[in-house]
mmCIF file of C-alpha atoms and ligand atoms in Angstrom:
data_model
loop_
_atom_site.group_PDB
_atom_site.id
_atom_site.type_symbol
_atom_site.label_atom_id
_atom_site.label_comp_id
_atom_site.label_asym_id
_atom_site.label_seq_id
_atom_site.Cartn_x
_atom_site.Cartn_y
_atom_site.Cartn_z
ATOM 1 C CA MET A 1 -22.228 -26.482 -21.175
ATOM 2 C CA PRO A 2 -24.389 -28.453 -18.714
ATOM 3 C CA ASP A 3 -21.942 -31.088 -18.205
ATOM 4 C CA ARG A 4 -18.482 -29.321 -17.569
ATOM 5 C CA PRO A 5 -17.443 -29.450 -14.235
ATOM 6 C CA ARG A 6 -17.332 -26.779 -11.533
ATOM 7 C CA LEU A 7 -13.768 -25.378 -10.017
ATOM 8 C CA VAL A 8 -14.281 -22.753 -7.916
ATOM 9 C CA ILE A 9 -11.667 -19.744 -7.939
ATOM 10 C CA ALA A 10 -10.794 -18.930 -4.555
ATOM 11 C CA SER A 11 -10.240 -15.138 -4.689
ATOM 12 C CA GLY A 12 -11.546 -11.679 -4.237
ATOM 13 C CA ASN A 13 -8.883 -10.091 -6.545
ATOM 14 C CA ALA A 14 -10.284 -9.189 -10.057
ATOM 15 C CA GLY A 15 -6.746 -9.203 -11.721
ATOM 16 C CA LYS A 16 -6.377 -12.569 -10.309
ATOM 17 C CA LEU A 17 -9.890 -14.102 -11.731
ATOM 18 C CA ARG A 18 -8.903 -12.325 -14.616
ATOM 19 C CA GLU A 19 -6.197 -14.091 -15.724
ATOM 20 C CA TYR A 20 -7.674 -17.111 -14.123
ATOM 21 C CA ARG A 21 -10.565 -17.091 -16.760
ATOM 22 C CA ASP A 22 -7.915 -16.741 -19.297
ATOM 23 C CA LEU A 23 -5.549 -18.899 -18.142
ATOM 24 C CA LEU A 24 -7.732 -21.771 -17.708
ATOM 25 C CA SER A 25 -10.215 -21.343 -20.569
ATOM 26 C CA ALA A 26 -9.236 -24.297 -21.942
ATOM 27 C CA ALA A 27 -9.287 -26.475 -19.530
ATOM 28 C CA GLY A 28 -13.204 -27.489 -20.087
ATOM 29 C CA VAL A 29 -14.172 -26.527 -16.246
ATOM 30 C CA GLU A 30 -17.085 -24.007 -15.358
ATOM 31 C CA LEU A 31 -15.130 -21.469 -13.226
ATOM 32 C CA ILE A 32 -16.808 -19.862 -10.319
ATOM 33 C CA ALA A 33 -15.241 -17.202 -8.421
ATOM 34 C CA PHE A 34 -15.497 -17.221 -4.567
ATOM 35 C CA ASP A 35 -14.281 -14.842 -2.025
ATOM 36 C CA SER A 36 -13.329 -17.094 0.917
ATOM 37 C CA GLU A 37 -12.164 -14.106 2.595
ATOM 38 C CA VAL A 38 -9.490 -16.088 4.818
ATOM 39 C CA ASP A 39 -7.058 -14.509 7.036
ATOM 40 C CA GLU A 40 -3.429 -15.450 5.344
ATOM 41 C CA VAL A 41 -2.267 -16.085 8.386
ATOM 42 C CA GLY A 42 0.182 -18.986 6.860
ATOM 43 C CA GLU A 43 3.815 -18.676 7.004
ATOM 44 C CA SER A 44 4.073 -19.850 2.818
ATOM 45 C CA TYR A 45 2.383 -19.519 -0.168
ATOM 46 C CA THR A 46 1.939 -22.570 0.321
ATOM 47 C CA ASP A 47 -0.069 -22.737 3.259
ATOM 48 C CA ASN A 48 -1.472 -19.732 1.901
ATOM 49 C CA ALA A 49 -2.999 -21.345 -1.159
ATOM 50 C CA ARG A 50 -3.867 -24.125 0.819
ATOM 51 C CA LEU A 51 -5.801 -22.406 3.490
ATOM 52 C CA LYS A 52 -7.695 -20.407 0.465
ATOM 53 C CA ALA A 53 -8.616 -23.981 -1.308
ATOM 54 C CA GLU A 54 -9.848 -25.604 1.850
ATOM 55 C CA SER A 55 -12.125 -22.754 3.134
ATOM 56 C CA ALA A 56 -13.607 -22.733 -0.285
ATOM 57 C CA LEU A 57 -13.900 -25.810 -1.116
ATOM 58 C CA ALA A 58 -15.193 -26.694 2.710
ATOM 59 C CA LYS A 59 -18.099 -24.052 2.083
ATOM 60 C CA SER A 60 -19.387 -25.071 -1.821
ATOM 61 C CA GLY A 61 -18.652 -28.300 -1.302
ATOM 62 C CA LEU A 62 -16.853 -28.272 -4.932
ATOM 63 C CA PRO A 63 -12.943 -28.467 -6.231
ATOM 64 C CA SER A 64 -12.008 -25.276 -5.542
ATOM 65 C CA LEU A 65 -8.168 -23.489 -6.537
ATOM 66 C CA GLY A 66 -6.617 -21.294 -3.964
ATOM 67 C CA ASP A 67 -3.662 -19.011 -5.038
ATOM 68 C CA ASP A 68 -0.845 -16.968 -2.992
ATOM 69 C CA SER A 69 1.327 -15.031 -4.523
ATOM 70 C CA GLY A 70 3.948 -12.055 -4.005
ATOM 71 C CA LEU A 71 6.703 -10.335 -5.267
ATOM 72 C CA GLU A 72 10.065 -10.919 -3.793
ATOM 73 C CA VAL A 73 13.035 -8.294 -3.874
ATOM 74 C CA GLU A 74 16.544 -9.606 -3.461
ATOM 75 C CA ALA A 75 17.703 -7.015 -1.887
ATOM 76 C CA LEU A 76 15.236 -6.785 0.825
ATOM 77 C CA GLY A 77 15.976 -10.466 1.459
ATOM 78 C CA GLY A 78 12.809 -11.648 -0.663
ATOM 79 C CA PHE A 79 10.621 -8.917 1.082
ATOM 80 C CA PRO A 80 7.392 -8.476 0.685
ATOM 81 C CA GLY A 81 6.767 -12.054 -0.469
ATOM 82 C CA ILE A 82 3.969 -13.169 1.505
ATOM 83 C CA ARG A 83 2.924 -10.241 2.685
ATOM 84 C CA SER A 84 3.068 -8.552 -0.935
ATOM 85 C CA ALA A 85 -0.909 -7.527 -0.499
ATOM 86 C CA ARG A 86 -0.851 -5.902 2.851
ATOM 87 C CA LEU A 87 2.111 -3.640 2.663
ATOM 88 C CA GLY A 88 -0.446 -0.685 2.810
ATOM 89 C CA PRO A 89 -4.981 -0.342 2.539
ATOM 90 C CA THR A 90 -4.294 0.371 -1.463
ATOM 91 C CA GLN A 91 -2.022 -1.255 -4.465
ATOM 92 C CA THR A 92 -0.903 2.614 -5.070
ATOM 93 C CA GLU A 93 0.303 2.940 -1.496
ATOM 94 C CA ARG A 94 1.903 -0.906 -1.431
ATOM 95 C CA THR A 95 3.524 0.146 -4.911
ATOM 96 C CA ALA A 96 4.910 3.572 -2.986
ATOM 97 C CA GLU A 97 6.170 1.625 0.214
ATOM 98 C CA LEU A 98 7.829 -0.770 -1.679
ATOM 99 C CA LEU A 99 9.732 2.068 -3.518
ATOM 100 C CA GLN A 100 10.290 4.317 -0.261
ATOM 101 C CA ARG A 101 11.990 0.753 1.200
ATOM 102 C CA LEU A 102 14.072 0.145 -1.539
ATOM 103 C CA ASP A 103 15.355 4.543 -1.997
ATOM 104 C CA GLY A 104 19.153 4.564 -1.816
ATOM 105 C CA VAL A 105 19.691 0.307 -2.534
ATOM 106 C CA PRO A 106 21.552 0.280 -5.486
ATOM 107 C CA ARG A 107 19.710 -0.827 -8.691
ATOM 108 C CA PRO A 108 19.298 -3.027 -10.620
ATOM 109 C CA TRP A 109 16.650 -4.474 -7.946
ATOM 110 C CA THR A 110 16.538 -7.756 -8.741
ATOM 111 C CA ALA A 111 13.238 -9.166 -7.853
ATOM 112 C CA ARG A 112 10.882 -12.033 -8.790
ATOM 113 C CA PHE A 113 7.335 -12.788 -8.816
ATOM 114 C CA VAL A 114 5.466 -15.950 -6.981
ATOM 115 C CA CYS A 115 2.543 -17.806 -7.253
ATOM 116 C CA VAL A 116 1.624 -21.444 -5.663
ATOM 117 C CA ILE A 117 -1.690 -22.750 -6.690
ATOM 118 C CA ALA A 118 -3.308 -25.267 -4.188
ATOM 119 C CA LEU A 119 -6.456 -27.756 -5.712
ATOM 120 C CA ALA A 120 -8.563 -29.294 -3.333
ATOM 121 C CA VAL A 121 -10.992 -31.298 -4.062
ATOM 122 C CA PRO A 122 -13.114 -33.806 -2.130
ATOM 123 C CA GLY A 123 -11.771 -36.537 -0.321
ATOM 124 C CA ARG A 124 -8.405 -35.914 -1.550
ATOM 125 C CA ASP A 125 -5.028 -34.446 0.087
ATOM 126 C CA ALA A 126 -4.427 -30.770 -1.665
ATOM 127 C CA ARG A 127 -2.347 -30.600 -4.547
ATOM 128 C CA PHE A 128 0.288 -27.816 -4.963
ATOM 129 C CA PHE A 129 1.377 -25.923 -8.707
ATOM 130 C CA GLU A 130 4.441 -23.644 -8.671
ATOM 131 C CA GLY A 131 5.502 -20.641 -11.133
ATOM 132 C CA GLU A 132 7.779 -17.744 -10.958
ATOM 133 C CA CYS A 133 8.999 -15.229 -13.385
ATOM 134 C CA ARG A 134 11.859 -13.210 -12.514
ATOM 135 C CA GLY A 135 12.739 -9.847 -13.513
ATOM 136 C CA GLU A 136 13.470 -5.859 -11.452
ATOM 137 C CA VAL A 137 11.467 -3.907 -10.089
ATOM 138 C CA VAL A 138 11.812 -0.197 -11.515
ATOM 139 C CA PRO A 139 11.529 3.095 -9.878
ATOM 140 C CA GLU A 140 8.963 4.584 -11.965
ATOM 141 C CA TRP A 141 6.033 2.995 -13.287
ATOM 142 C CA GLN A 142 5.614 1.906 -17.231
ATOM 143 C CA GLY A 143 2.088 1.184 -18.588
ATOM 144 C CA GLU A 144 -0.820 0.669 -17.202
ATOM 145 C CA ALA A 145 -2.130 -2.629 -17.898
ATOM 146 C CA GLY A 146 -2.295 -5.428 -15.711
ATOM 147 C CA PHE A 147 -2.583 -5.345 -11.712
ATOM 148 C CA GLY A 148 -0.916 -4.678 -8.538
ATOM 149 C CA TYR A 149 2.756 -4.151 -8.732
ATOM 150 C CA ASP A 150 3.046 -4.974 -12.932
ATOM 151 C CA PRO A 151 4.251 -1.214 -13.380
ATOM 152 C CA ILE A 152 7.257 -1.116 -11.646
ATOM 153 C CA PHE A 153 8.419 -5.589 -12.669
ATOM 154 C CA LEU A 154 10.366 -5.157 -15.309
ATOM 155 C CA VAL A 155 10.682 -8.688 -17.271
ATOM 156 C CA THR A 156 14.227 -10.237 -18.116
ATOM 157 C CA GLY A 157 14.449 -10.019 -21.312
ATOM 158 C CA THR A 158 11.739 -8.113 -22.246
ATOM 159 C CA GLY A 159 12.691 -4.635 -22.194
ATOM 160 C CA LYS A 160 8.772 -4.204 -20.989
ATOM 161 C CA THR A 161 7.312 -4.089 -17.298
ATOM 162 C CA PHE A 162 4.058 -6.413 -16.817
ATOM 163 C CA GLY A 163 1.915 -2.627 -17.136
ATOM 164 C CA GLU A 164 3.068 -2.326 -20.586
ATOM 165 C CA MET A 165 2.031 -5.877 -21.982
ATOM 166 C CA PRO A 166 -1.373 -6.542 -23.027
ATOM 167 C CA PRO A 167 -2.494 -10.157 -21.301
ATOM 168 C CA GLU A 168 -1.736 -12.393 -23.862
ATOM 169 C CA GLU A 169 2.028 -11.001 -23.456
ATOM 170 C CA LYS A 170 1.709 -11.564 -19.544
ATOM 171 C CA ARG A 171 0.799 -14.937 -20.293
ATOM 172 C CA LYS A 172 3.767 -15.836 -21.445
ATOM 173 C CA TYR A 173 6.075 -15.028 -18.965
ATOM 174 C CA SER A 174 4.241 -14.832 -15.726
ATOM 175 C CA HIS A 175 4.029 -16.875 -12.802
ATOM 176 C CA ARG A 176 0.892 -16.988 -12.125
ATOM 177 C CA ALA A 177 0.512 -18.526 -16.086
ATOM 178 C CA ALA A 178 3.552 -21.103 -14.935
ATOM 179 C CA ALA A 179 1.518 -22.570 -11.965
ATOM 180 C CA ALA A 180 -1.579 -22.559 -14.335
ATOM 181 C CA ARG A 181 0.913 -24.490 -16.831
ATOM 182 C CA ALA A 182 1.505 -26.794 -14.465
ATOM 183 C CA LEU A 183 -2.078 -27.819 -13.003
ATOM 184 C CA LEU A 184 -3.114 -28.460 -16.317
ATOM 185 C CA GLU A 185 0.321 -30.064 -17.515
ATOM 186 C CA SER A 186 -0.525 -32.351 -14.525
ATOM 187 C CA GLY A 187 -3.892 -33.840 -15.551
ATOM 188 C CA ALA A 188 -5.512 -33.225 -12.511
ATOM 189 C CA LEU A 189 -8.572 -30.859 -13.638
ATOM 190 C CA SER A 190 -9.264 -33.538 -16.769
ATOM 191 C CA LYS A 191 -9.335 -36.301 -13.548
ATOM 192 C CA LEU A 192 -12.488 -33.653 -12.391
ATOM 193 C CA SER A 193 -14.422 -34.568 -15.899
ATOM 194 C CA ALA A 194 -13.817 -38.068 -16.208
ATOM 195 C CA SER A 195 -14.908 -38.395 -12.363
ATOM 196 C CA ILE A 196 -18.464 -36.643 -13.539
ATOM 197 C CA ASP A 197 -18.219 -38.674 -16.301
ATOM 198 C CA LYS A 198 -18.561 -41.766 -14.090
ATOM 199 C CA ARG A 199 -21.278 -40.124 -12.524
ATOM 200 C CA GLY A 200 -23.287 -40.367 -15.421
ATOM 201 C CA ARG A 201 -24.174 -36.412 -15.223
HETATM 202 P P1 IMP B 1 -2.222 -12.658 -2.556
HETATM 203 O O1 IMP B 1 -1.712 -13.725 -3.874
HETATM 204 O O2 IMP B 1 -3.878 -12.534 -2.738
HETATM 205 O O3 IMP B 1 -1.628 -12.412 -1.476
HETATM 206 O O4 IMP B 1 -1.632 -11.365 -3.248
HETATM 207 C C1 IMP B 1 -0.354 -11.322 -3.371
HETATM 208 C C2 IMP B 1 0.248 -9.924 -4.216
HETATM 209 O O5 IMP B 1 1.186 -9.312 -5.101
HETATM 210 C C3 IMP B 1 -1.343 -8.726 -4.911
HETATM 211 O O6 IMP B 1 -2.140 -7.826 -3.839
HETATM 212 C C4 IMP B 1 -0.324 -8.306 -5.849
HETATM 213 O O7 IMP B 1 -0.109 -6.834 -5.237
HETATM 214 C C5 IMP B 1 0.953 -8.904 -6.104
HETATM 215 N N1 IMP B 1 0.730 -9.738 -6.912
HETATM 216 C C6 IMP B 1 0.456 -11.198 -7.161
HETATM 217 N N2 IMP B 1 0.633 -11.297 -8.561
HETATM 218 C C7 IMP B 1 0.879 -10.047 -8.972
HETATM 219 C C8 IMP B 1 0.852 -9.987 -10.239
HETATM 220 O O8 IMP B 1 0.537 -10.795 -11.936
HETATM 221 N N3 IMP B 1 0.943 -8.761 -10.805
HETATM 222 C C9 IMP B 1 1.111 -7.597 -10.005
HETATM 223 N N4 IMP B 1 0.847 -7.556 -8.292
HETATM 224 C C10 IMP B 1 0.885 -9.093 -8.217
#
């Protein structure tokens, strides 16, 4: 469909990209993956999401979506939070590091996933959309679906980890799905289509 507006997804994370392709499939936009390789130097999810979106916009000239997310464990004061991607060189080591820090801490290890989406559009201030998912971290890996910390995150009220959920089930509960819903409901993506129509493309 040549008339669909293009939207850059500023991420090199294959798991996130797969989820955005699914979550935004009905948005009427053509998604382009582009890793702007921004250092996550911000002090909040919002700062980092903005850095990713604005860097992708600057490099591509196209409307761009940046996302920052993390897992916050209550007993660790919200750690690893915005440092979730940097606990170790591989996800297996990151998961092991988190579980090691929780060793000896009484359960349940109440936690939440948070996702902030930044939408950067030429000539406008960035807009932000947030979602969360509540649950608890469990000590044993359960399931192999998803990515990141999915196999050790038990979702409240489901009896399952994200690792045990197929994509269509994860999207009912996930922090990223909630943020994407807020983005869709804001109408911001429909405005991208409208502005293309006005330019007569
Ligand atoms: P960032 O948003 O690129 O900084 O990465 C956040 C990190 O949090 C990822 O590397 C994952 O390990 C983790 N994370 C974020 N969202 C999810 C999710 O939906 N499932 C599992 N892990 C996630």
